[in-house]
mmCIF file of C-alpha atoms and ligand atoms in Angstrom:
data_model
loop_
_atom_site.group_PDB
_atom_site.id
_atom_site.type_symbol
_atom_site.label_atom_id
_atom_site.label_comp_id
_atom_site.label_asym_id
_atom_site.label_seq_id
_atom_site.Cartn_x
_atom_site.Cartn_y
_atom_site.Cartn_z
ATOM 1 C CA MET A 1 -24.822 49.344 15.933
ATOM 2 C CA THR A 2 -21.678 48.117 14.151
ATOM 3 C CA SER A 3 -21.527 46.132 10.926
ATOM 4 C CA GLU A 4 -20.039 43.188 12.881
ATOM 5 C CA GLU A 5 -23.092 43.180 15.169
ATOM 6 C CA LEU A 6 -25.409 43.316 12.184
ATOM 7 C CA ALA A 7 -23.540 40.428 10.509
ATOM 8 C CA ASP A 8 -24.079 38.390 13.687
ATOM 9 C CA ILE A 9 -27.799 39.218 13.672
ATOM 10 C CA PHE A 10 -28.035 38.134 10.010
ATOM 11 C CA LEU A 11 -26.297 34.863 10.929
ATOM 12 C CA SER A 12 -28.668 34.316 13.859
ATOM 13 C CA GLY A 13 -31.496 34.088 11.311
ATOM 14 C CA ASP A 14 -33.736 36.585 13.136
ATOM 15 C CA ASP A 15 -35.044 38.609 10.204
ATOM 16 C CA TYR A 16 -37.492 40.817 12.152
ATOM 17 C CA TYR A 17 -34.865 41.696 14.762
ATOM 18 C CA ALA A 18 -32.517 42.666 11.918
ATOM 19 C CA LEU A 19 -35.261 44.839 10.419
ATOM 20 C CA ASN A 20 -35.972 46.520 13.799
ATOM 21 C CA LYS A 21 -32.311 47.335 14.297
ATOM 22 C CA VAL A 22 -32.033 48.761 10.803
ATOM 23 C CA GLN A 23 -35.211 50.842 11.227
ATOM 24 C CA ASP A 24 -33.735 52.262 14.461
ATOM 25 C CA TYR A 25 -30.531 53.111 12.626
ATOM 26 C CA LEU A 26 -32.524 54.899 9.910
ATOM 27 C CA LYS A 27 -33.992 57.279 12.519
ATOM 28 C CA THR A 28 -30.604 59.007 12.686
ATOM 29 C CA HIS A 29 -28.915 58.023 9.426
ATOM 30 C CA THR A 30 -29.594 58.187 5.688
ATOM 31 C CA ARG A 31 -30.245 55.158 3.506
ATOM 32 C CA LYS A 32 -26.932 55.738 1.770
ATOM 33 C CA GLU A 33 -25.208 55.494 5.179
ATOM 34 C CA LEU A 34 -27.166 52.339 5.960
ATOM 35 C CA PHE A 35 -26.015 50.752 2.707
ATOM 36 C CA GLN A 36 -22.435 51.933 2.725
ATOM 37 C CA GLU A 37 -21.511 51.975 6.413
ATOM 38 C CA LEU A 38 -23.556 49.027 7.682
ATOM 39 C CA LEU A 39 -24.974 46.558 5.141
ATOM 40 C CA THR A 40 -22.020 46.435 2.714
ATOM 41 C CA PRO A 41 -19.368 45.877 5.420
ATOM 42 C CA ALA A 42 -21.671 43.361 7.140
ATOM 43 C CA MET A 43 -21.888 41.352 3.892
ATOM 44 C CA TYR A 44 -18.145 41.696 3.235
ATOM 45 C CA ARG A 45 -17.627 40.292 6.745
ATOM 46 C CA ILE A 46 -19.924 37.367 5.902
ATOM 47 C CA GLY A 47 -17.719 36.776 2.823
ATOM 48 C CA GLN A 48 -14.611 36.827 5.003
ATOM 49 C CA LEU A 49 -16.088 34.329 7.497
ATOM 50 C CA TRP A 50 -17.175 32.116 4.612
ATOM 51 C CA GLN A 51 -13.708 32.233 3.054
ATOM 52 C CA GLU A 52 -12.194 31.252 6.425
ATOM 53 C CA ASN A 53 -14.669 28.356 6.716
ATOM 54 C CA ALA A 54 -15.944 29.899 9.961
ATOM 55 C CA ILE A 55 -19.495 29.769 8.560
ATOM 56 C CA SER A 56 -21.164 27.411 6.088
ATOM 57 C CA VAL A 57 -22.606 28.134 2.658
ATOM 58 C CA ALA A 58 -26.052 27.744 4.240
ATOM 59 C CA ASP A 59 -25.203 30.439 6.841
ATOM 60 C CA GLU A 60 -24.032 32.746 4.076
ATOM 61 C CA HIS A 61 -27.247 32.173 2.077
ATOM 62 C CA LEU A 62 -29.352 32.893 5.183
ATOM 63 C CA ALA A 63 -27.443 36.131 5.860
ATOM 64 C CA THR A 64 -27.870 37.183 2.211
ATOM 65 C CA ALA A 65 -31.607 36.489 2.311
ATOM 66 C CA ILE A 66 -32.058 38.576 5.469
ATOM 67 C CA CYS A 67 -29.981 41.423 4.045
ATOM 68 C CA ASP A 68 -32.137 41.294 0.903
ATOM 69 C CA PHE A 69 -35.323 41.394 3.032
ATOM 70 C CA VAL A 70 -34.066 44.414 4.990
ATOM 71 C CA ILE A 71 -33.199 46.337 1.805
ATOM 72 C CA SER A 72 -36.637 45.668 0.292
ATOM 73 C CA ALA A 73 -38.508 46.386 3.536
ATOM 74 C CA THR A 74 -36.835 49.795 3.957
ATOM 75 C CA ASP A 75 -36.932 50.824 0.277
ATOM 76 C CA ASN A 76 -38.739 54.058 -0.455
ATOM 77 C CA ARG A 77 -41.145 53.633 -3.370
ATOM 78 C CA SER A 78 -43.119 56.813 -2.747
ATOM 79 C CA GLN A 79 -44.496 58.041 -6.062
ATOM 80 C CA GLU A 80 -44.885 61.534 -4.625
ATOM 81 C CA GLU A 81 -41.153 62.035 -4.522
ATOM 82 C CA LYS A 82 -40.701 61.174 -8.180
ATOM 83 C CA GLU A 83 -39.166 64.135 -10.001
ATOM 84 C CA ASN A 84 -38.792 62.589 -13.445
ATOM 85 C CA ALA A 85 -35.085 63.063 -13.043
ATOM 86 C CA GLY A 86 -34.428 60.411 -15.695
ATOM 87 C CA LYS A 87 -34.773 56.738 -16.566
ATOM 88 C CA VAL A 88 -32.227 54.209 -15.393
ATOM 89 C CA MET A 89 -31.958 50.494 -16.126
ATOM 90 C CA ILE A 90 -29.921 48.512 -13.614
ATOM 91 C CA MET A 91 -28.555 45.004 -14.207
ATOM 92 C CA GLY A 92 -25.786 42.510 -13.577
ATOM 93 C CA PHE A 93 -23.604 40.999 -16.304
ATOM 94 C CA GLU A 94 -24.416 37.558 -17.662
ATOM 95 C CA GLY A 95 -23.101 34.915 -15.223
ATOM 96 C CA GLU A 96 -23.110 37.328 -12.292
ATOM 97 C CA ASP A 97 -25.417 36.239 -9.475
ATOM 98 C CA HIS A 98 -24.536 38.871 -6.862
ATOM 99 C CA TYR A 99 -27.285 41.467 -6.697
ATOM 100 C CA LEU A 100 -27.434 43.195 -3.305
ATOM 101 C CA GLY A 101 -25.243 46.055 -4.566
ATOM 102 C CA LEU A 102 -27.540 46.496 -7.574
ATOM 103 C CA LYS A 103 -30.576 46.738 -5.318
ATOM 104 C CA MET A 104 -28.851 49.454 -3.301
ATOM 105 C CA VAL A 105 -28.000 51.363 -6.476
ATOM 106 C CA ALA A 106 -31.671 51.120 -7.517
ATOM 107 C CA CYS A 107 -32.741 52.548 -4.122
ATOM 108 C CA VAL A 108 -30.310 55.478 -4.413
ATOM 109 C CA PHE A 109 -31.625 56.395 -7.876
ATOM 110 C CA ARG A 110 -35.234 56.153 -6.635
ATOM 111 C CA GLU A 111 -34.442 58.457 -3.725
ATOM 112 C CA HIS A 112 -33.237 61.024 -6.253
ATOM 113 C CA GLY A 113 -36.499 60.946 -8.195
ATOM 114 C CA TRP A 114 -35.423 58.655 -11.032
ATOM 115 C CA THR A 115 -37.638 56.072 -12.722
ATOM 116 C CA VAL A 116 -35.865 52.777 -12.165
ATOM 117 C CA ARG A 117 -36.027 49.464 -13.947
ATOM 118 C CA TYR A 118 -34.160 47.029 -11.741
ATOM 119 C CA MET A 119 -33.522 43.991 -13.952
ATOM 120 C CA GLY A 120 -31.636 41.897 -11.392
ATOM 121 C CA PRO A 121 -28.376 40.031 -11.966
ATOM 122 C CA ASN A 122 -27.270 37.707 -14.761
ATOM 123 C CA LEU A 123 -29.007 39.421 -17.677
ATOM 124 C CA PRO A 124 -27.795 38.064 -21.046
ATOM 125 C CA LEU A 125 -26.661 40.815 -23.356
ATOM 126 C CA ALA A 126 -29.179 40.133 -26.162
ATOM 127 C CA HIS A 127 -32.063 40.560 -23.708
ATOM 128 C CA ALA A 128 -30.491 43.607 -22.081
ATOM 129 C CA LEU A 129 -30.121 45.196 -25.496
ATOM 130 C CA ASP A 130 -33.723 44.449 -26.546
ATOM 131 C CA ALA A 131 -35.058 45.872 -23.284
ATOM 132 C CA ALA A 132 -32.951 49.015 -23.678
ATOM 133 C CA LYS A 133 -34.046 49.480 -27.306
ATOM 134 C CA GLN A 134 -37.659 49.446 -26.196
ATOM 135 C CA TRP A 135 -37.469 51.500 -23.008
ATOM 136 C CA LYS A 136 -34.691 53.933 -24.046
ATOM 137 C CA PRO A 137 -33.071 54.544 -20.655
ATOM 138 C CA ASP A 138 -30.927 57.660 -20.117
ATOM 139 C CA VAL A 139 -28.565 55.598 -17.992
ATOM 140 C CA ILE A 140 -27.621 51.910 -17.755
ATOM 141 C CA GLY A 141 -26.008 50.786 -14.485
ATOM 142 C CA LEU A 142 -23.977 47.558 -14.550
ATOM 143 C CA SER A 143 -22.519 45.665 -11.612
ATOM 144 C CA ALA A 144 -19.771 43.042 -11.322
ATOM 145 C CA ALA A 145 -18.752 41.422 -8.055
ATOM 146 C CA LEU A 146 -16.815 38.631 -9.766
ATOM 147 C CA VAL A 147 -13.483 39.445 -11.364
ATOM 148 C CA SER A 148 -14.298 36.817 -14.010
ATOM 149 C CA ARG A 149 -17.093 39.086 -15.345
ATOM 150 C CA LEU A 150 -14.727 41.948 -16.222
ATOM 151 C CA PRO A 151 -13.963 40.758 -19.783
ATOM 152 C CA LEU A 152 -17.674 41.305 -20.506
ATOM 153 C CA VAL A 153 -17.397 45.032 -19.852
ATOM 154 C CA LYS A 154 -16.124 45.738 -23.376
ATOM 155 C CA THR A 155 -18.723 43.453 -24.992
ATOM 156 C CA TYR A 156 -21.603 45.193 -23.195
ATOM 157 C CA MET A 157 -20.123 48.644 -23.858
ATOM 158 C CA ASP A 158 -19.773 47.929 -27.603
ATOM 159 C CA ALA A 159 -23.380 46.717 -27.750
ATOM 160 C CA PHE A 160 -24.836 49.656 -25.787
ATOM 161 C CA ARG A 161 -22.953 52.087 -28.013
ATOM 162 C CA THR A 162 -25.228 51.057 -30.889
ATOM 163 C CA LEU A 163 -28.326 52.314 -29.018
ATOM 164 C CA GLU A 164 -30.126 55.464 -30.085
ATOM 165 C CA PRO A 165 -30.233 57.665 -28.068
ATOM 166 C CA LYS A 166 -26.993 56.546 -26.485
ATOM 167 C CA PRO A 167 -27.320 55.949 -22.742
ATOM 168 C CA VAL A 168 -24.617 56.797 -20.216
ATOM 169 C CA VAL A 169 -23.124 53.543 -18.906
ATOM 170 C CA LEU A 170 -22.219 53.412 -15.210
ATOM 171 C CA LEU A 171 -19.981 50.599 -13.974
ATOM 172 C CA GLY A 172 -19.726 49.533 -10.337
ATOM 173 C CA GLY A 173 -19.372 46.600 -7.979
ATOM 174 C CA ARG A 174 -16.633 44.914 -6.026
ATOM 175 C CA ALA A 175 -14.670 43.656 -9.067
ATOM 176 C CA VAL A 176 -15.004 46.999 -10.835
ATOM 177 C CA ALA A 177 -13.666 48.830 -7.769
ATOM 178 C CA LEU A 178 -10.572 46.596 -7.760
ATOM 179 C CA ALA A 179 -9.846 46.742 -11.506
ATOM 180 C CA ASP A 180 -8.221 49.211 -13.858
ATOM 181 C CA LEU A 181 -10.988 49.993 -16.334
ATOM 182 C CA SER A 182 -9.317 52.893 -18.106
ATOM 183 C CA ASP A 183 -10.181 51.329 -21.498
ATOM 184 C CA ALA A 184 -13.879 51.408 -20.641
ATOM 185 C CA THR A 185 -13.711 54.958 -19.305
ATOM 186 C CA ALA A 186 -11.886 56.022 -22.483
ATOM 187 C CA GLU A 187 -14.917 54.691 -24.355
ATOM 188 C CA GLY A 188 -17.271 56.813 -22.269
ATOM 189 C CA ALA A 189 -18.245 54.572 -19.341
ATOM 190 C CA VAL A 190 -18.315 56.098 -15.894
ATOM 191 C CA VAL A 191 -16.696 53.982 -13.177
ATOM 192 C CA LEU A 192 -18.193 54.631 -9.746
ATOM 193 C CA LYS A 193 -16.565 52.852 -6.836
ATOM 194 C CA SER A 194 -19.118 53.608 -4.119
ATOM 195 C CA LEU A 195 -22.643 54.850 -3.472
ATOM 196 C CA GLU A 196 -21.082 58.118 -2.340
ATOM 197 C CA THR A 197 -19.570 58.717 -5.777
ATOM 198 C CA LEU A 198 -22.875 57.636 -7.348
ATOM 199 C CA GLN A 199 -24.688 60.334 -5.344
ATOM 200 C CA HIS A 200 -22.171 62.943 -6.474
ATOM 201 C CA TRP A 201 -22.631 61.849 -10.072
ATOM 202 C CA ILE A 202 -26.445 62.061 -9.801
ATOM 203 C CA GLN A 203 -26.192 65.529 -8.207
ATOM 204 C CA ALA A 204 -23.741 66.817 -10.827
ATOM 205 C CA ARG A 205 -25.990 65.546 -13.632
ATOM 206 C CA LYS A 206 -28.997 67.284 -12.086
ATOM 207 C CA GLU A 207 -27.093 70.557 -11.881
ATOM 208 C CA SER A 208 -25.848 70.363 -15.466
ATOM 209 C CA ASN A 209 -29.391 69.542 -16.689
ATOM 210 C CA HIS A 210 -30.703 72.618 -14.839
ATOM 211 C CA GLU A 211 -28.017 74.802 -16.374
ATOM 212 C CA ALA A 212 -28.785 73.433 -19.839
ATOM 213 C CA SER A 213 -32.501 74.166 -19.468
ATOM 214 C CA ALA A 214 -31.986 77.657 -17.930
HETATM 215 C C1 B12 B 1 -23.483 36.901 -0.789
HETATM 216 C C2 B12 B 1 -22.417 36.390 -1.699
HETATM 217 C C3 B12 B 1 -22.760 35.424 -2.642
HETATM 218 C C4 B12 B 1 -24.198 34.995 -2.894
HETATM 219 C C5 B12 B 1 -24.858 36.099 -3.769
HETATM 220 C C6 B12 B 1 -26.285 36.288 -3.433
HETATM 221 C C7 B12 B 1 -26.871 37.551 -4.033
HETATM 222 N N1 B12 B 1 -28.124 37.403 -4.293
HETATM 223 O O1 B12 B 1 -26.275 38.578 -4.263
HETATM 224 C C8 B12 B 1 -24.012 33.655 -3.647
HETATM 225 C C9 B12 B 1 -24.068 32.496 -2.696
HETATM 226 C C10 B12 B 1 -25.001 33.388 -4.785
HETATM 227 C C11 B12 B 1 -22.580 33.797 -4.146
HETATM 228 C C12 B12 B 1 -22.063 33.008 -5.130
HETATM 229 C C13 B12 B 1 -20.748 33.054 -5.545
HETATM 230 N N2 B12 B 1 -19.770 33.817 -5.034
HETATM 231 CO CO1 B12 B 1 -20.100 35.254 -3.771
HETATM 232 N N3 B12 B 1 -20.110 36.465 -2.359
HETATM 233 C C14 B12 B 1 -21.081 36.891 -1.609
HETATM 234 C C15 B12 B 1 -20.549 37.908 -0.584
HETATM 235 C C16 B12 B 1 -20.399 37.208 0.757
HETATM 236 C C17 B12 B 1 -21.354 39.157 -0.401
HETATM 237 C C18 B12 B 1 -21.727 39.871 -1.707
HETATM 238 C C19 B12 B 1 -22.518 41.083 -1.356
HETATM 239 O O2 B12 B 1 -23.730 41.061 -1.372
HETATM 240 N N4 B12 B 1 -21.851 42.160 -0.941
HETATM 241 C C20 B12 B 1 -22.512 43.367 -0.492
HETATM 242 C C21 B12 B 1 -22.750 44.311 -1.682
HETATM 243 C C22 B12 B 1 -23.641 45.448 -1.269
HETATM 244 O O3 B12 B 1 -21.467 44.798 -2.054
HETATM 245 P P1 B12 B 1 -21.098 45.116 -3.579
HETATM 246 O O4 B12 B 1 -21.708 44.148 -4.482
HETATM 247 O O5 B12 B 1 -19.632 45.327 -3.641
HETATM 248 O O6 B12 B 1 -21.845 46.526 -3.840
HETATM 249 C C23 B12 B 1 -21.422 47.752 -3.295
HETATM 250 C C24 B12 B 1 -20.523 48.545 -4.231
HETATM 251 O O7 B12 B 1 -19.631 47.703 -4.943
HETATM 252 C C25 B12 B 1 -21.483 49.336 -5.084
HETATM 253 N N5 B12 B 1 -21.947 48.799 -6.369
HETATM 254 C C26 B12 B 1 -22.241 47.528 -6.704
HETATM 255 N N6 B12 B 1 -22.690 47.482 -7.956
HETATM 256 C C27 B12 B 1 -22.717 48.727 -8.427
HETATM 257 C C28 B12 B 1 -23.127 49.235 -9.670
HETATM 258 C C29 B12 B 1 -23.068 50.613 -9.904
HETATM 259 C C30 B12 B 1 -23.510 51.153 -11.224
HETATM 260 C C31 B12 B 1 -22.584 51.481 -8.871
HETATM 261 C C32 B12 B 1 -22.536 52.937 -9.096
HETATM 262 C C33 B12 B 1 -22.179 50.963 -7.629
HETATM 263 C C34 B12 B 1 -22.248 49.593 -7.422
HETATM 264 O O8 B12 B 1 -22.651 49.492 -4.312
HETATM 265 C C35 B12 B 1 -22.685 48.612 -3.196
HETATM 266 C C36 B12 B 1 -22.834 49.493 -1.996
HETATM 267 O O9 B12 B 1 -21.772 49.612 -1.138
HETATM 268 C C37 B12 B 1 -19.183 38.283 -1.259
HETATM 269 C C38 B12 B 1 -18.147 38.853 -0.307
HETATM 270 C C39 B12 B 1 -17.800 40.294 -0.711
HETATM 271 N N7 B12 B 1 -16.662 40.760 -0.282
HETATM 272 O O10 B12 B 1 -18.545 40.973 -1.391
HETATM 273 C C40 B12 B 1 -18.819 36.997 -2.002
HETATM 274 C C41 B12 B 1 -17.922 37.047 -3.228
HETATM 275 C C42 B12 B 1 -18.259 38.249 -4.104
HETATM 276 N N8 B12 B 1 -18.277 35.807 -3.919
HETATM 277 C C43 B12 B 1 -17.267 35.191 -4.441
HETATM 278 C C44 B12 B 1 -17.318 33.965 -5.151
HETATM 279 C C45 B12 B 1 -15.997 33.343 -5.528
HETATM 280 C C46 B12 B 1 -18.549 33.361 -5.464
HETATM 281 C C47 B12 B 1 -18.763 32.069 -6.254
HETATM 282 C C48 B12 B 1 -17.868 31.890 -7.484
HETATM 283 C C49 B12 B 1 -18.627 30.914 -5.251
HETATM 284 C C50 B12 B 1 -18.761 29.540 -5.845
HETATM 285 N N9 B12 B 1 -17.664 28.829 -5.858
HETATM 286 O O11 B12 B 1 -19.812 29.169 -6.290
HETATM 287 C C51 B12 B 1 -20.258 32.166 -6.637
HETATM 288 C C52 B12 B 1 -20.437 32.850 -8.001
HETATM 289 C C53 B12 B 1 -21.869 33.021 -8.386
HETATM 290 C C54 B12 B 1 -22.017 33.877 -9.616
HETATM 291 N N10 B12 B 1 -22.022 33.237 -10.770
HETATM 292 O O12 B12 B 1 -22.111 35.080 -9.522
HETATM 293 C C55 B12 B 1 -15.964 35.954 -4.216
HETATM 294 C C56 B12 B 1 -15.511 36.687 -5.495
HETATM 295 C C57 B12 B 1 -14.012 36.599 -5.696
HETATM 296 C C58 B12 B 1 -13.584 37.024 -7.073
HETATM 297 N N11 B12 B 1 -12.315 36.833 -7.307
HETATM 298 O O13 B12 B 1 -14.267 37.503 -7.923
HETATM 299 C C59 B12 B 1 -16.363 36.864 -2.987
HETATM 300 C C60 B12 B 1 -15.606 38.197 -2.911
HETATM 301 C C61 B12 B 1 -16.125 36.021 -1.712
HETATM 302 C C62 B12 B 1 -14.661 35.791 -1.428
HETATM 303 N N12 B12 B 1 -14.095 36.525 -0.510
HETATM 304 O O14 B12 B 1 -14.040 34.970 -2.026
HETATM 305 N N13 B12 B 1 -21.903 34.769 -3.473
#
């Protein structure tokens, strides 16, 4: 199945057919492949069609809702696989409503045995900070699809730097992938432009933790 075909299925409104097709795909592919090779390009195509006025806002909302359903319905929440690899809090910047990417990031962490708190999009900084003070995550993952959210990167980074112990901050999302965030990386944030690079980062962290405890 191609991402164009999947986009058409999303637009047809047939949620169970979409789920069947995705479950078939998962028989021969990983979840990361599903997210990166199929769902993300399908949603980017929806964005393109929307921009060209080839589909309506209602069509785009329907497609988003079905994509969301498919991600949740194929998520792996098996407790058995939990390895206590670490604690990660995942959220979108204040004013950012796009969250499908965040949900995918949460799934990837879960697959690698992490304990995940998925906080959804549009989390005001004061609340994000309070939650992090209480739960003490090892990692905070932030996502921005809108370019207009990028000025908040520094504000969130400055606030998270005051936390004890200091979490690693991961930055991702469409806007992050397009921007030059060398200032944020100089301050210790890790910019990850895809789920592939996220997997490499998780793997490298696991290896360095093993070495440290050996
Ligand atoms: C669906 C959608 C919406 C939905 C969002 C629903 C939802 N619950 O998410 C709704 C209708 C709410 C919406 C609203 C708007 N949207 Co919109 N939307 C989209 C659309 C079509 C798809 C977004 C999506 O889900 N993509 C799929 C996900 C999986 O991709 P992703 O977020 O990039 O994530 C991937 C990676 O980036 C990575 N990743 C993401 N986050 C993170 C975090 C970490 C830590 C890591 C490691 C990796 C990572 O992992 C994912 C896996 O591949 C895009 C088109 C596009 N090209 O993305 C436009 C798009 C993002 N929207 C856009 C706009 C303009 C808007 C609005 C301003 C429109 C308006 N006038 O109201 C509002 C803003 C709302 C707000 N305040 O946020 C523009 C943004 C342009 C810009 N310059 O910033 C886009 C690009 C459309 C376009 N071509 O113009 N939108």
